[in-house]
């Protein structure tokens, strides 16, 4: 036997061992051959065994993006080892289509965003910047929590035991949902996770929407018709001047710029005297408090204007930066669903060639506390935006369906939102108020004789709207498609124009 024959023999022996190991992971011989996986090294195969996420993402890139497994695996591994990117972050941000320089820029922007979160935590928690850095670094080492999550989930208010308990509860909830899918499909845990990743990459269905949308119940043809969250970004990029988006994202700026349309008094608990506070609360019975730097109704509360007003003032100014607003008195029919929160309508709308177009809508009702957000314990339903009529059952944070409100028992489907013409008028007035903002998801409260703008979102959650129709297996992308068709051309024209400048 010549030296070349010995080399070939050793190589084949190694390949055979790798192939057997790949088969043990569940890959068929046909899949291995088709994807040339025999070229993977022993180290590669061991990594596939040890790192489930690398394996998941590599497989999904093969299925959703028609990549070769070895190519996909090499890209994902490179991103993780050389840029510190989790495989899912790498894939879901479309970085597999980019070169290393673009990936590096992405990482730098992401790190800058995390640093800004550290500064915000210091502001809202009343910590020094040094303490904020120490606490967030410790949280990452101990719980894998990045600063942005530490900030949005209010972890700075929790002890280590409370954070650990919350993370454990999240894991239990995820497993509950996985078991739910397994009971309907007969899939394994891995197969559920694989389909969830696949739906994200192939159809743009974000992770938190997979279970409430009931994606596993539908075939690919149906899922292709589903509205996607990334469509919201495309619409924002097409219709909005980026420099104005912050006017709606910032609660204080929103009230300052849209106050004349909301018709509500507001007060900021910073650098204001007791006398100014007394002037603000004069004639008010209840205040609604919203921390400026938080979202998803975190930290919101109602406060009655009674008793020792000096004590109330001292309590409010001791809180993190908070916007205090006159509490809206909603229409009695909305109150019949749930009277401890302002139950709001979300309208997705555009100004297209100066024509106001309501694209879609949904409505939320409180069910546990003062906020109507689903993540805060509320429920939500889809709306026929032409008539203002609820046309789905309600969904809660546990993805359960409700024909009637879980507290009041009032029936959802078929209910027509009162003063619907006023709701649409309020949305149009808000959209026409500032030039350069032509795509918004407005949150609107319905009152006895008017509709009130509560806040606006320039990146509203289309995925939330779609999830209300998941149990009906009804895709809603057609509601937005006409206004998305020219997005690519518009963005290209804008880029060319900027380049010429």
Short mmCIF file of C-alpha atoms in Angstrom, two decimals:
data_model
loop_
_atom_site.label_atom_id
_atom_site.label_comp_id
_atom_site.label_asym_id
_atom_site.label_seq_id
_atom_site.Cartn_x
_atom_site.Cartn_y
_atom_site.Cartn_z
CA UNK A 1 0.00 0.00 0.00
CA UNK A 2 1.43 3.38 -1.04
CA UNK A 3 1.52 6.44 1.18
CA UNK A 4 -1.42 7.99 -0.75
CA UNK A 5 -3.51 4.89 -0.13
CA UNK A 6 -2.70 5.03 3.61
CA UNK A 7 -3.76 8.70 3.70
CA UNK A 8 -7.04 7.91 1.93
CA UNK A 9 -7.69 5.03 4.29
CA UNK A 10 -7.17 7.19 7.40
CA UNK A 11 -9.33 9.94 5.95
CA UNK A 12 -12.16 7.53 5.20
CA UNK A 13 -11.96 6.09 8.71
CA UNK A 14 -12.29 9.55 10.20
CA UNK A 15 -15.17 10.43 7.87
CA UNK A 16 -16.99 7.22 8.73
CA UNK A 17 -16.78 8.03 12.43
CA UNK A 18 -18.09 11.54 11.80
CA UNK A 19 -20.89 10.24 9.60
CA UNK A 20 -21.99 7.81 12.29
CA UNK A 21 -21.94 10.63 14.86
CA UNK A 22 -24.03 12.81 12.54
CA UNK A 23 -26.54 9.98 12.12
CA UNK A 24 -26.79 9.75 15.90
CA UNK A 25 -27.78 13.45 15.87
CA UNK A 26 -30.67 12.52 13.59
CA UNK A 27 -29.29 13.39 10.16
CA UNK A 28 -30.16 10.95 7.38
CA UNK A 29 -27.48 9.62 5.08
CA UNK A 30 -29.14 11.41 2.17
CA UNK A 31 -29.06 14.75 4.06
CA UNK A 32 -25.39 14.22 4.96
CA UNK A 33 -24.39 13.46 1.37
CA UNK A 34 -26.53 16.22 -0.15
CA UNK A 35 -24.96 18.81 2.18
CA UNK A 36 -21.43 17.34 1.92
CA UNK A 37 -21.32 17.00 5.70
CA UNK A 38 -18.65 14.31 5.47
CA UNK A 39 -16.23 17.22 5.06
CA UNK A 40 -16.91 18.37 8.63
CA UNK A 41 -14.04 17.79 11.03
CA UNK A 42 -14.28 15.81 14.25
CA UNK A 43 -14.15 19.14 16.11
CA UNK A 44 -17.08 20.44 14.02
CA UNK A 45 -19.19 17.42 14.81
CA UNK A 46 -18.41 17.66 18.52
CA UNK A 47 -19.51 21.32 18.45
CA UNK A 48 -22.79 20.34 16.80
CA UNK A 49 -23.33 17.82 19.60
CA UNK A 50 -22.55 20.33 22.33
CA UNK A 51 -24.20 23.53 20.97
CA UNK A 52 -27.87 23.09 20.13
CA UNK A 53 -28.30 26.67 18.91
CA UNK A 54 -25.50 26.41 16.32
CA UNK A 55 -27.13 23.25 15.06
CA UNK A 56 -30.62 24.77 14.97
CA UNK A 57 -29.55 27.90 13.13
CA UNK A 58 -27.43 25.97 10.63
CA UNK A 59 -30.36 23.67 9.81
CA UNK A 60 -32.80 26.56 9.48
CA UNK A 61 -30.50 28.42 7.09
CA UNK A 62 -30.46 25.28 4.96
CA UNK A 63 -34.24 24.97 4.95
CA UNK A 64 -35.32 28.62 4.85
CA UNK A 65 -32.51 30.16 2.81
CA UNK A 66 -31.47 27.16 0.66
CA UNK A 67 -27.89 27.24 1.94
CA UNK A 68 -25.56 24.26 2.12
CA UNK A 69 -25.23 23.00 5.71
CA UNK A 70 -21.43 23.17 5.76
CA UNK A 71 -21.51 26.76 4.45
CA UNK A 72 -24.18 27.77 6.96
CA UNK A 73 -22.35 26.11 9.85
CA UNK A 74 -19.07 27.83 8.93
CA UNK A 75 -20.75 31.26 8.87
CA UNK A 76 -22.52 30.73 12.19
CA UNK A 77 -19.40 29.38 13.87
CA UNK A 78 -17.33 32.30 12.58
CA UNK A 79 -19.86 34.79 13.96
CA UNK A 80 -19.81 33.16 17.36
CA UNK A 81 -16.07 32.63 17.68
CA UNK A 82 -14.80 35.83 16.07
CA UNK A 83 -17.55 38.33 16.87
CA UNK A 84 -19.15 36.90 20.00
CA UNK A 85 -22.60 36.76 18.36
CA UNK A 86 -25.17 34.19 19.39
CA UNK A 87 -26.23 32.14 16.35
CA UNK A 88 -29.85 33.31 16.62
CA UNK A 89 -28.84 37.00 16.75
CA UNK A 90 -26.60 36.46 13.73
CA UNK A 91 -29.31 34.75 11.69
CA UNK A 92 -32.36 36.78 12.67
CA UNK A 93 -30.61 40.02 11.74
CA UNK A 94 -29.79 38.72 8.28
CA UNK A 95 -26.03 38.87 8.86
CA UNK A 96 -25.45 35.59 7.01
CA UNK A 97 -25.88 37.67 3.84
CA UNK A 98 -23.21 40.18 4.90
CA UNK A 99 -19.42 40.27 4.93
CA UNK A 100 -17.30 40.45 8.07
CA UNK A 101 -17.04 44.23 7.94
CA UNK A 102 -20.82 44.63 8.11
CA UNK A 103 -20.99 42.08 10.93
CA UNK A 104 -18.33 44.05 12.81
CA UNK A 105 -20.32 47.29 12.40
CA UNK A 106 -23.43 45.52 13.68
CA UNK A 107 -21.56 44.32 16.77
CA UNK A 108 -20.24 47.83 17.44
CA UNK A 109 -23.72 49.35 17.20
CA UNK A 110 -25.11 46.62 19.45
CA UNK A 111 -22.43 47.23 22.04
CA UNK A 112 -23.12 50.99 21.91
CA UNK A 113 -26.81 50.25 22.52
CA UNK A 114 -25.94 48.15 25.57
CA UNK A 115 -23.73 50.97 26.90
CA UNK A 116 -26.63 53.42 26.54
CA UNK A 117 -28.77 50.98 28.51
CA UNK A 118 -26.20 51.02 31.33
CA UNK A 119 -26.48 54.83 31.47
CA UNK A 120 -30.29 54.68 31.50
CA UNK A 121 -30.24 52.16 34.33
CA UNK A 122 -28.05 54.52 36.34
CA UNK A 123 -30.58 57.32 35.73
CA UNK A 124 -33.75 55.42 36.63
CA UNK A 125 -32.23 53.48 39.53
CA UNK A 126 -30.45 56.49 41.02
CA UNK A 127 -27.09 54.71 40.81
CA UNK A 128 -23.69 56.02 39.83
CA UNK A 129 -22.55 54.97 36.38
CA UNK A 130 -19.88 52.81 37.99
CA UNK A 131 -22.44 50.94 40.09
CA UNK A 132 -24.64 50.44 37.03
CA UNK A 133 -21.69 48.91 35.15
CA UNK A 134 -20.88 46.60 38.05
CA UNK A 135 -24.47 45.43 38.49
CA UNK A 136 -25.10 44.80 34.80
CA UNK A 137 -21.81 42.96 34.37
CA UNK A 138 -22.65 40.78 37.35
CA UNK A 139 -26.15 40.10 36.00
CA UNK A 140 -24.67 39.01 32.68
CA UNK A 141 -22.14 36.70 34.31
CA UNK A 142 -24.69 35.19 36.69
CA UNK A 143 -27.90 35.11 34.62
CA UNK A 144 -26.85 35.82 31.02
CA UNK A 145 -28.86 39.04 31.11
CA UNK A 146 -27.64 41.85 28.85
CA UNK A 147 -28.04 45.52 29.94
CA UNK A 148 -31.01 46.17 27.60
CA UNK A 149 -32.96 43.28 29.13
CA UNK A 150 -31.83 44.34 32.60
CA UNK A 151 -33.29 47.76 31.85
CA UNK A 152 -36.57 46.83 30.12
CA UNK A 153 -37.40 44.05 32.60
CA UNK A 154 -36.69 46.32 35.62
CA UNK A 155 -34.13 43.90 37.04
CA UNK A 156 -32.47 46.78 38.88
CA UNK A 157 -35.43 46.66 41.28
CA UNK A 158 -34.93 42.95 42.03
CA UNK A 159 -32.65 40.89 44.23
CA UNK A 160 -30.58 38.04 42.79
CA UNK A 161 -33.09 35.52 44.16
CA UNK A 162 -35.96 37.40 42.50
CA UNK A 163 -34.11 37.56 39.15
CA UNK A 164 -33.33 33.85 39.37
CA UNK A 165 -36.99 33.11 40.15
CA UNK A 166 -38.15 35.22 37.21
CA UNK A 167 -35.75 33.54 34.78
CA UNK A 168 -36.87 30.14 36.07
CA UNK A 169 -40.50 31.14 35.55
CA UNK A 170 -39.72 32.22 31.97
CA UNK A 171 -38.10 28.85 31.28
CA UNK A 172 -41.13 27.06 32.70
CA UNK A 173 -43.46 29.13 30.55
CA UNK A 174 -41.42 28.40 27.43
CA UNK A 175 -41.46 24.68 28.21
CA UNK A 176 -45.23 24.83 28.82
CA UNK A 177 -45.68 26.28 25.33
CA UNK A 178 -43.31 23.73 23.79
CA UNK A 179 -45.26 20.92 25.48
CA UNK A 180 -48.49 22.42 24.10
CA UNK A 181 -47.12 22.19 20.54
CA UNK A 182 -45.76 18.67 21.17
CA UNK A 183 -49.19 17.50 22.35
CA UNK A 184 -50.75 18.65 19.06
CA UNK A 185 -47.98 17.59 16.66
CA UNK A 186 -46.10 14.68 18.21
CA UNK A 187 -42.84 16.59 17.65
CA UNK A 188 -39.84 16.48 19.95
CA UNK A 189 -38.59 19.53 21.88
CA UNK A 190 -35.90 19.98 19.24
CA UNK A 191 -38.40 19.86 16.37
CA UNK A 192 -40.57 22.52 18.03
CA UNK A 193 -37.56 24.80 18.47
CA UNK A 194 -36.51 24.14 14.87
CA UNK A 195 -39.93 25.11 13.52
CA UNK A 196 -39.99 28.22 15.67
CA UNK A 197 -36.62 29.33 14.25
CA UNK A 198 -37.75 28.40 10.75
CA UNK A 199 -40.87 30.56 11.03
CA UNK A 200 -38.70 33.46 12.14
CA UNK A 201 -36.30 33.19 9.21
CA UNK A 202 -38.73 32.11 6.48
CA UNK A 203 -41.79 34.19 7.39
CA UNK A 204 -40.55 36.89 9.77
CA UNK A 205 -42.67 35.65 12.69
CA UNK A 206 -40.84 36.89 15.77
CA UNK A 207 -40.20 34.53 18.67
CA UNK A 208 -42.81 35.95 21.09
CA UNK A 209 -45.53 35.70 18.40
CA UNK A 210 -44.94 32.05 17.43
CA UNK A 211 -47.10 30.47 20.14
CA UNK A 212 -50.07 32.91 20.23
CA UNK A 213 -50.15 32.88 16.40
CA UNK A 214 -50.26 29.05 16.46
CA UNK A 215 -47.79 28.72 13.59
CA UNK A 216 -47.39 24.93 13.87
CA UNK A 217 -51.04 24.48 12.86
CA UNK A 218 -50.43 25.90 9.37
CA UNK A 219 -48.50 25.00 6.24
CA UNK A 220 -45.90 27.24 4.59
CA UNK A 221 -48.35 28.49 1.97
CA UNK A 222 -50.60 29.94 4.69
CA UNK A 223 -47.72 31.33 6.74
CA UNK A 224 -46.46 33.26 3.71
CA UNK A 225 -49.66 35.34 3.88
CA UNK A 226 -49.01 36.45 7.45
CA UNK A 227 -48.17 40.09 8.27
CA UNK A 228 -44.63 40.46 9.59
CA UNK A 229 -43.01 42.79 12.08
CA UNK A 230 -40.22 43.66 9.67
CA UNK A 231 -42.94 45.13 7.40
CA UNK A 232 -43.48 47.76 10.07
CA UNK A 233 -39.86 48.86 9.77
CA UNK A 234 -40.18 49.02 5.99
CA UNK A 235 -43.24 51.22 6.28
CA UNK A 236 -41.51 53.48 8.80
CA UNK A 237 -38.47 53.82 6.55
CA UNK A 238 -40.67 54.64 3.57
CA UNK A 239 -43.11 57.09 5.12
CA UNK A 240 -41.26 58.74 8.02
CA UNK A 241 -38.41 61.18 8.28
CA UNK A 242 -36.13 59.43 10.78
CA UNK A 243 -35.26 62.64 12.64
CA UNK A 244 -38.92 63.00 13.70
CA UNK A 245 -39.49 59.44 14.98
CA UNK A 246 -38.17 60.40 18.43
CA UNK A 247 -41.04 62.87 18.85
CA UNK A 248 -43.36 59.92 19.35
CA UNK A 249 -40.92 57.54 21.06
CA UNK A 250 -40.27 59.99 23.89
CA UNK A 251 -43.29 60.35 26.20
CA UNK A 252 -42.42 63.92 27.20
CA UNK A 253 -41.78 65.09 23.63
CA UNK A 254 -45.03 63.47 22.56
CA UNK A 255 -47.04 65.42 25.11
CA UNK A 256 -45.24 68.64 24.27
CA UNK A 257 -45.82 68.25 20.52
CA UNK A 258 -49.26 66.62 20.53
CA UNK A 259 -50.69 68.09 23.73
CA UNK A 260 -53.12 70.32 21.88
CA UNK A 261 -54.58 67.24 20.19
CA UNK A 262 -54.82 65.07 23.30
CA UNK A 263 -56.52 67.79 25.34
CA UNK A 264 -55.02 66.36 28.55
CA UNK A 265 -53.08 68.15 31.25
CA UNK A 266 -49.67 66.66 32.07
CA UNK A 267 -46.88 67.28 34.56
CA UNK A 268 -43.30 66.02 34.74
CA UNK A 269 -42.00 65.17 38.21
CA UNK A 270 -38.69 66.96 37.68
CA UNK A 271 -37.61 70.47 38.61
CA UNK A 272 -41.13 71.64 39.47
CA UNK A 273 -42.35 73.34 42.61
CA UNK A 274 -45.15 72.32 44.93
CA UNK A 275 -47.11 75.36 43.75
CA UNK A 276 -46.86 74.19 40.13
CA UNK A 277 -48.03 70.74 41.20
CA UNK A 278 -51.07 72.23 42.98
CA UNK A 279 -51.93 74.16 39.83
CA UNK A 280 -51.69 70.96 37.79
CA UNK A 281 -53.93 68.82 40.03
CA UNK A 282 -56.57 71.51 40.49
CA UNK A 283 -59.89 69.98 39.38
CA UNK A 284 -58.48 66.47 38.89
CA UNK A 285 -59.61 63.37 40.76
CA UNK A 286 -57.20 60.73 39.48
CA UNK A 287 -53.67 60.87 37.99
CA UNK A 288 -52.07 58.37 35.65
CA UNK A 289 -48.31 57.96 36.15
CA UNK A 290 -45.97 56.62 33.43
CA UNK A 291 -42.20 56.28 33.98
CA UNK A 292 -40.58 58.09 31.06
CA UNK A 293 -37.78 55.61 30.41
CA UNK A 294 -39.84 52.40 30.54
CA UNK A 295 -42.17 50.65 28.10
CA UNK A 296 -44.89 47.97 27.97
CA UNK A 297 -46.75 49.67 30.84
CA UNK A 298 -43.92 48.91 33.27
CA UNK A 299 -44.26 50.96 36.44
CA UNK A 300 -47.56 52.59 35.46
CA UNK A 301 -50.05 53.34 38.21
CA UNK A 302 -53.11 55.36 39.10
CA UNK A 303 -53.04 57.83 41.99
CA UNK A 304 -56.05 59.49 43.59
CA UNK A 305 -55.83 63.22 44.26
CA UNK A 306 -56.93 63.24 47.91
CA UNK A 307 -55.65 63.63 51.45
CA UNK A 308 -52.29 65.27 52.09
CA UNK A 309 -51.30 66.75 48.71
CA UNK A 310 -47.85 67.71 50.01
CA UNK A 311 -47.20 64.03 50.79
CA UNK A 312 -48.45 63.08 47.32
CA UNK A 313 -46.14 65.64 45.74
CA UNK A 314 -43.14 64.38 47.74
CA UNK A 315 -43.92 60.81 46.73
CA UNK A 316 -44.15 61.67 43.03
CA UNK A 317 -40.96 63.72 42.85
CA UNK A 318 -39.06 60.93 44.65
CA UNK A 319 -39.88 58.53 41.80
CA UNK A 320 -37.76 58.00 38.65
CA UNK A 321 -38.52 60.49 35.87
CA UNK A 322 -42.27 60.13 35.47
CA UNK A 323 -44.93 61.70 33.28
CA UNK A 324 -48.07 62.40 35.31
CA UNK A 325 -51.22 62.85 33.25
CA UNK A 326 -54.86 63.67 33.68
CA UNK A 327 -56.69 60.33 33.73
CA UNK A 328 -58.96 59.77 30.72
CA UNK A 329 -62.64 59.03 31.39
CA UNK A 330 -63.58 56.44 28.81
CA UNK A 331 -66.88 55.67 27.12
CA UNK A 332 -69.29 53.73 29.32
CA UNK A 333 -69.45 50.85 26.82
CA UNK A 334 -65.66 50.44 26.99
CA UNK A 335 -65.90 50.69 30.77
CA UNK A 336 -68.32 47.74 30.79
CA UNK A 337 -65.51 45.42 29.71
CA UNK A 338 -63.10 46.53 32.45
CA UNK A 339 -63.23 49.76 34.42
CA UNK A 340 -59.83 49.82 36.14
CA UNK A 341 -57.87 50.61 32.97
CA UNK A 342 -58.29 52.84 29.95
CA UNK A 343 -59.02 50.30 27.21
CA UNK A 344 -57.37 51.53 24.03
CA UNK A 345 -57.61 51.02 20.29
CA UNK A 346 -54.45 50.65 18.18
CA UNK A 347 -54.80 52.02 14.63
CA UNK A 348 -52.08 51.38 12.03
CA UNK A 349 -52.33 54.16 9.45
CA UNK A 350 -50.44 55.97 6.70
CA UNK A 351 -50.65 59.19 4.75
CA UNK A 352 -50.05 57.98 1.22
CA UNK A 353 -49.90 60.81 -1.34
CA UNK A 354 -51.74 62.90 1.26
CA UNK A 355 -54.54 60.33 1.53
CA UNK A 356 -55.27 59.02 5.03
CA UNK A 357 -55.44 55.21 5.02
CA UNK A 358 -56.31 53.16 8.13
CA UNK A 359 -54.48 49.90 7.44
CA UNK A 360 -55.45 47.71 10.38
CA UNK A 361 -56.34 47.80 14.05
CA UNK A 362 -56.82 45.97 17.31
CA UNK A 363 -58.20 46.77 20.75
CA UNK A 364 -56.88 45.97 24.24
CA UNK A 365 -58.71 45.63 27.51
CA UNK A 366 -57.25 45.51 30.99
CA UNK A 367 -57.96 42.44 33.08
CA UNK A 368 -55.46 42.66 35.92
CA UNK A 369 -54.31 46.13 36.98
CA UNK A 370 -54.37 49.63 35.54
CA UNK A 371 -52.82 48.86 32.13
CA UNK A 372 -54.48 47.26 29.11
CA UNK A 373 -51.25 45.83 27.62
CA UNK A 374 -51.35 42.08 27.10
CA UNK A 375 -47.91 41.64 28.72
CA UNK A 376 -49.29 43.47 31.77
CA UNK A 377 -52.18 41.02 32.13
CA UNK A 378 -54.68 42.46 29.65
CA UNK A 379 -56.34 40.85 26.64
CA UNK A 380 -56.56 41.92 22.99
CA UNK A 381 -58.74 41.37 19.93
CA UNK A 382 -58.50 42.08 16.21
CA UNK A 383 -60.65 44.81 14.62
CA UNK A 384 -62.30 45.35 11.28
CA UNK A 385 -60.76 48.78 10.74
CA UNK A 386 -63.48 49.83 8.28
CA UNK A 387 -66.31 49.42 10.79
CA UNK A 388 -64.56 49.34 14.17
CA UNK A 389 -66.10 45.94 14.94
CA UNK A 390 -64.22 43.27 16.90
CA UNK A 391 -63.84 40.25 14.61
CA UNK A 392 -61.82 37.79 16.72
CA UNK A 393 -61.83 36.23 20.15
CA UNK A 394 -59.45 37.76 22.69
CA UNK A 395 -55.96 36.45 23.49
CA UNK A 396 -54.16 36.82 26.82
CA UNK A 397 -50.47 36.64 27.80
CA UNK A 398 -50.73 32.87 28.23
CA UNK A 399 -52.08 32.59 24.64
CA UNK A 400 -55.49 31.39 25.80
CA UNK A 401 -58.56 32.41 23.78
CA UNK A 402 -61.57 34.13 25.35
CA UNK A 403 -65.01 34.63 23.84
CA UNK A 404 -65.92 36.90 26.75
CA UNK A 405 -63.92 39.18 29.05
CA UNK A 406 -62.33 37.09 31.85
CA UNK A 407 -63.50 39.56 34.52
CA UNK A 408 -66.75 41.17 33.31
CA UNK A 409 -68.01 38.38 31.03
CA UNK A 410 -68.85 40.87 28.25
CA UNK A 411 -68.71 39.28 24.76
CA UNK A 412 -65.94 40.44 22.42
CA UNK A 413 -66.68 39.35 18.86
CA UNK A 414 -69.29 41.50 17.15
CA UNK A 415 -68.87 44.44 19.56
CA UNK A 416 -68.61 47.75 17.69
CA UNK A 417 -66.24 50.32 19.18
CA UNK A 418 -68.33 53.42 19.97
CA UNK A 419 -67.59 56.69 18.18
CA UNK A 420 -65.55 54.89 15.52
CA UNK A 421 -65.73 57.90 13.20
CA UNK A 422 -64.13 59.99 15.96
CA UNK A 423 -61.40 57.38 16.46
CA UNK A 424 -60.45 57.57 12.77
CA UNK A 425 -60.63 61.37 12.82
CA UNK A 426 -58.27 61.48 15.82
CA UNK A 427 -55.82 59.16 14.05
CA UNK A 428 -55.87 61.31 10.93
CA UNK A 429 -55.42 64.57 12.88
CA UNK A 430 -52.44 63.07 14.68
CA UNK A 431 -50.90 61.89 11.42
CA UNK A 432 -51.29 65.29 9.78
CA UNK A 433 -49.99 67.20 12.79
CA UNK A 434 -46.25 67.01 12.05
CA UNK A 435 -44.82 66.91 8.55
CA UNK A 436 -42.49 63.98 8.01
CA UNK A 437 -44.45 61.51 10.18
CA UNK A 438 -46.72 59.58 7.80
CA UNK A 439 -46.83 56.09 9.34
CA UNK A 440 -47.95 55.60 12.93
CA UNK A 441 -49.67 53.08 15.16
CA UNK A 442 -51.87 55.31 17.34
CA UNK A 443 -53.17 54.24 20.75
CA UNK A 444 -56.52 55.94 21.16
CA UNK A 445 -58.97 56.09 24.07
CA UNK A 446 -62.68 56.30 23.30
CA UNK A 447 -64.68 58.77 25.38
CA UNK A 448 -68.38 59.70 25.45
CA UNK A 449 -68.04 62.56 22.96
CA UNK A 450 -64.48 62.33 21.64
CA UNK A 451 -61.49 60.11 20.94
CA UNK A 452 -58.18 60.91 22.67
CA UNK A 453 -54.66 60.20 21.45
CA UNK A 454 -52.79 58.39 24.21
CA UNK A 455 -49.51 57.79 22.40
CA UNK A 456 -48.05 57.03 18.99
CA UNK A 457 -45.63 54.38 17.77
CA UNK A 458 -43.55 54.72 14.61
CA UNK A 459 -42.60 51.03 14.82
CA UNK A 460 -45.94 49.52 15.91
CA UNK A 461 -46.21 45.76 16.38
CA UNK A 462 -47.71 44.31 13.22
CA UNK A 463 -46.88 40.86 14.61
CA UNK A 464 -49.26 41.52 17.53
CA UNK A 465 -52.05 42.44 15.09
CA UNK A 466 -51.43 39.27 13.09
CA UNK A 467 -51.43 36.99 16.13
CA UNK A 468 -55.10 37.77 16.85
CA UNK A 469 -55.98 36.02 13.57
CA UNK A 470 -53.66 33.03 14.02
CA UNK A 471 -56.30 30.71 15.44
CA UNK A 472 -58.39 31.47 12.32
CA UNK A 473 -55.42 30.59 10.08
CA UNK A 474 -55.99 33.95 8.42
CA UNK A 475 -53.02 35.87 7.01
CA UNK A 476 -53.22 39.66 7.12
CA UNK A 477 -50.26 40.78 5.03
CA UNK A 478 -52.62 41.86 2.26
CA UNK A 479 -53.69 44.75 4.51
CA UNK A 480 -50.20 46.26 4.18
CA UNK A 481 -48.91 44.84 0.88
CA UNK A 482 -49.99 47.66 -1.43
CA UNK A 483 -48.04 50.15 0.68
CA UNK A 484 -44.99 47.87 0.88
CA UNK A 485 -44.67 47.18 -2.85
CA UNK A 486 -42.82 50.42 -3.59
CA UNK A 487 -40.74 50.47 -0.40
CA UNK A 488 -37.59 49.14 -2.07
CA UNK A 489 -37.76 51.73 -4.83
CA UNK A 490 -38.41 54.57 -2.37
CA UNK A 491 -35.49 53.56 -0.15
CA UNK A 492 -33.21 53.28 -3.19
CA UNK A 493 -34.25 56.73 -4.45
CA UNK A 494 -33.62 58.19 -1.00
CA UNK A 495 -30.17 56.58 -0.80
CA UNK A 496 -29.21 57.92 -4.24
CA UNK A 497 -30.43 61.38 -3.27
CA UNK A 498 -28.37 61.35 -0.06
CA UNK A 499 -25.30 60.10 -1.91
CA UNK A 500 -25.53 63.02 -4.35
CA UNK A 501 -25.58 65.47 -1.45
#
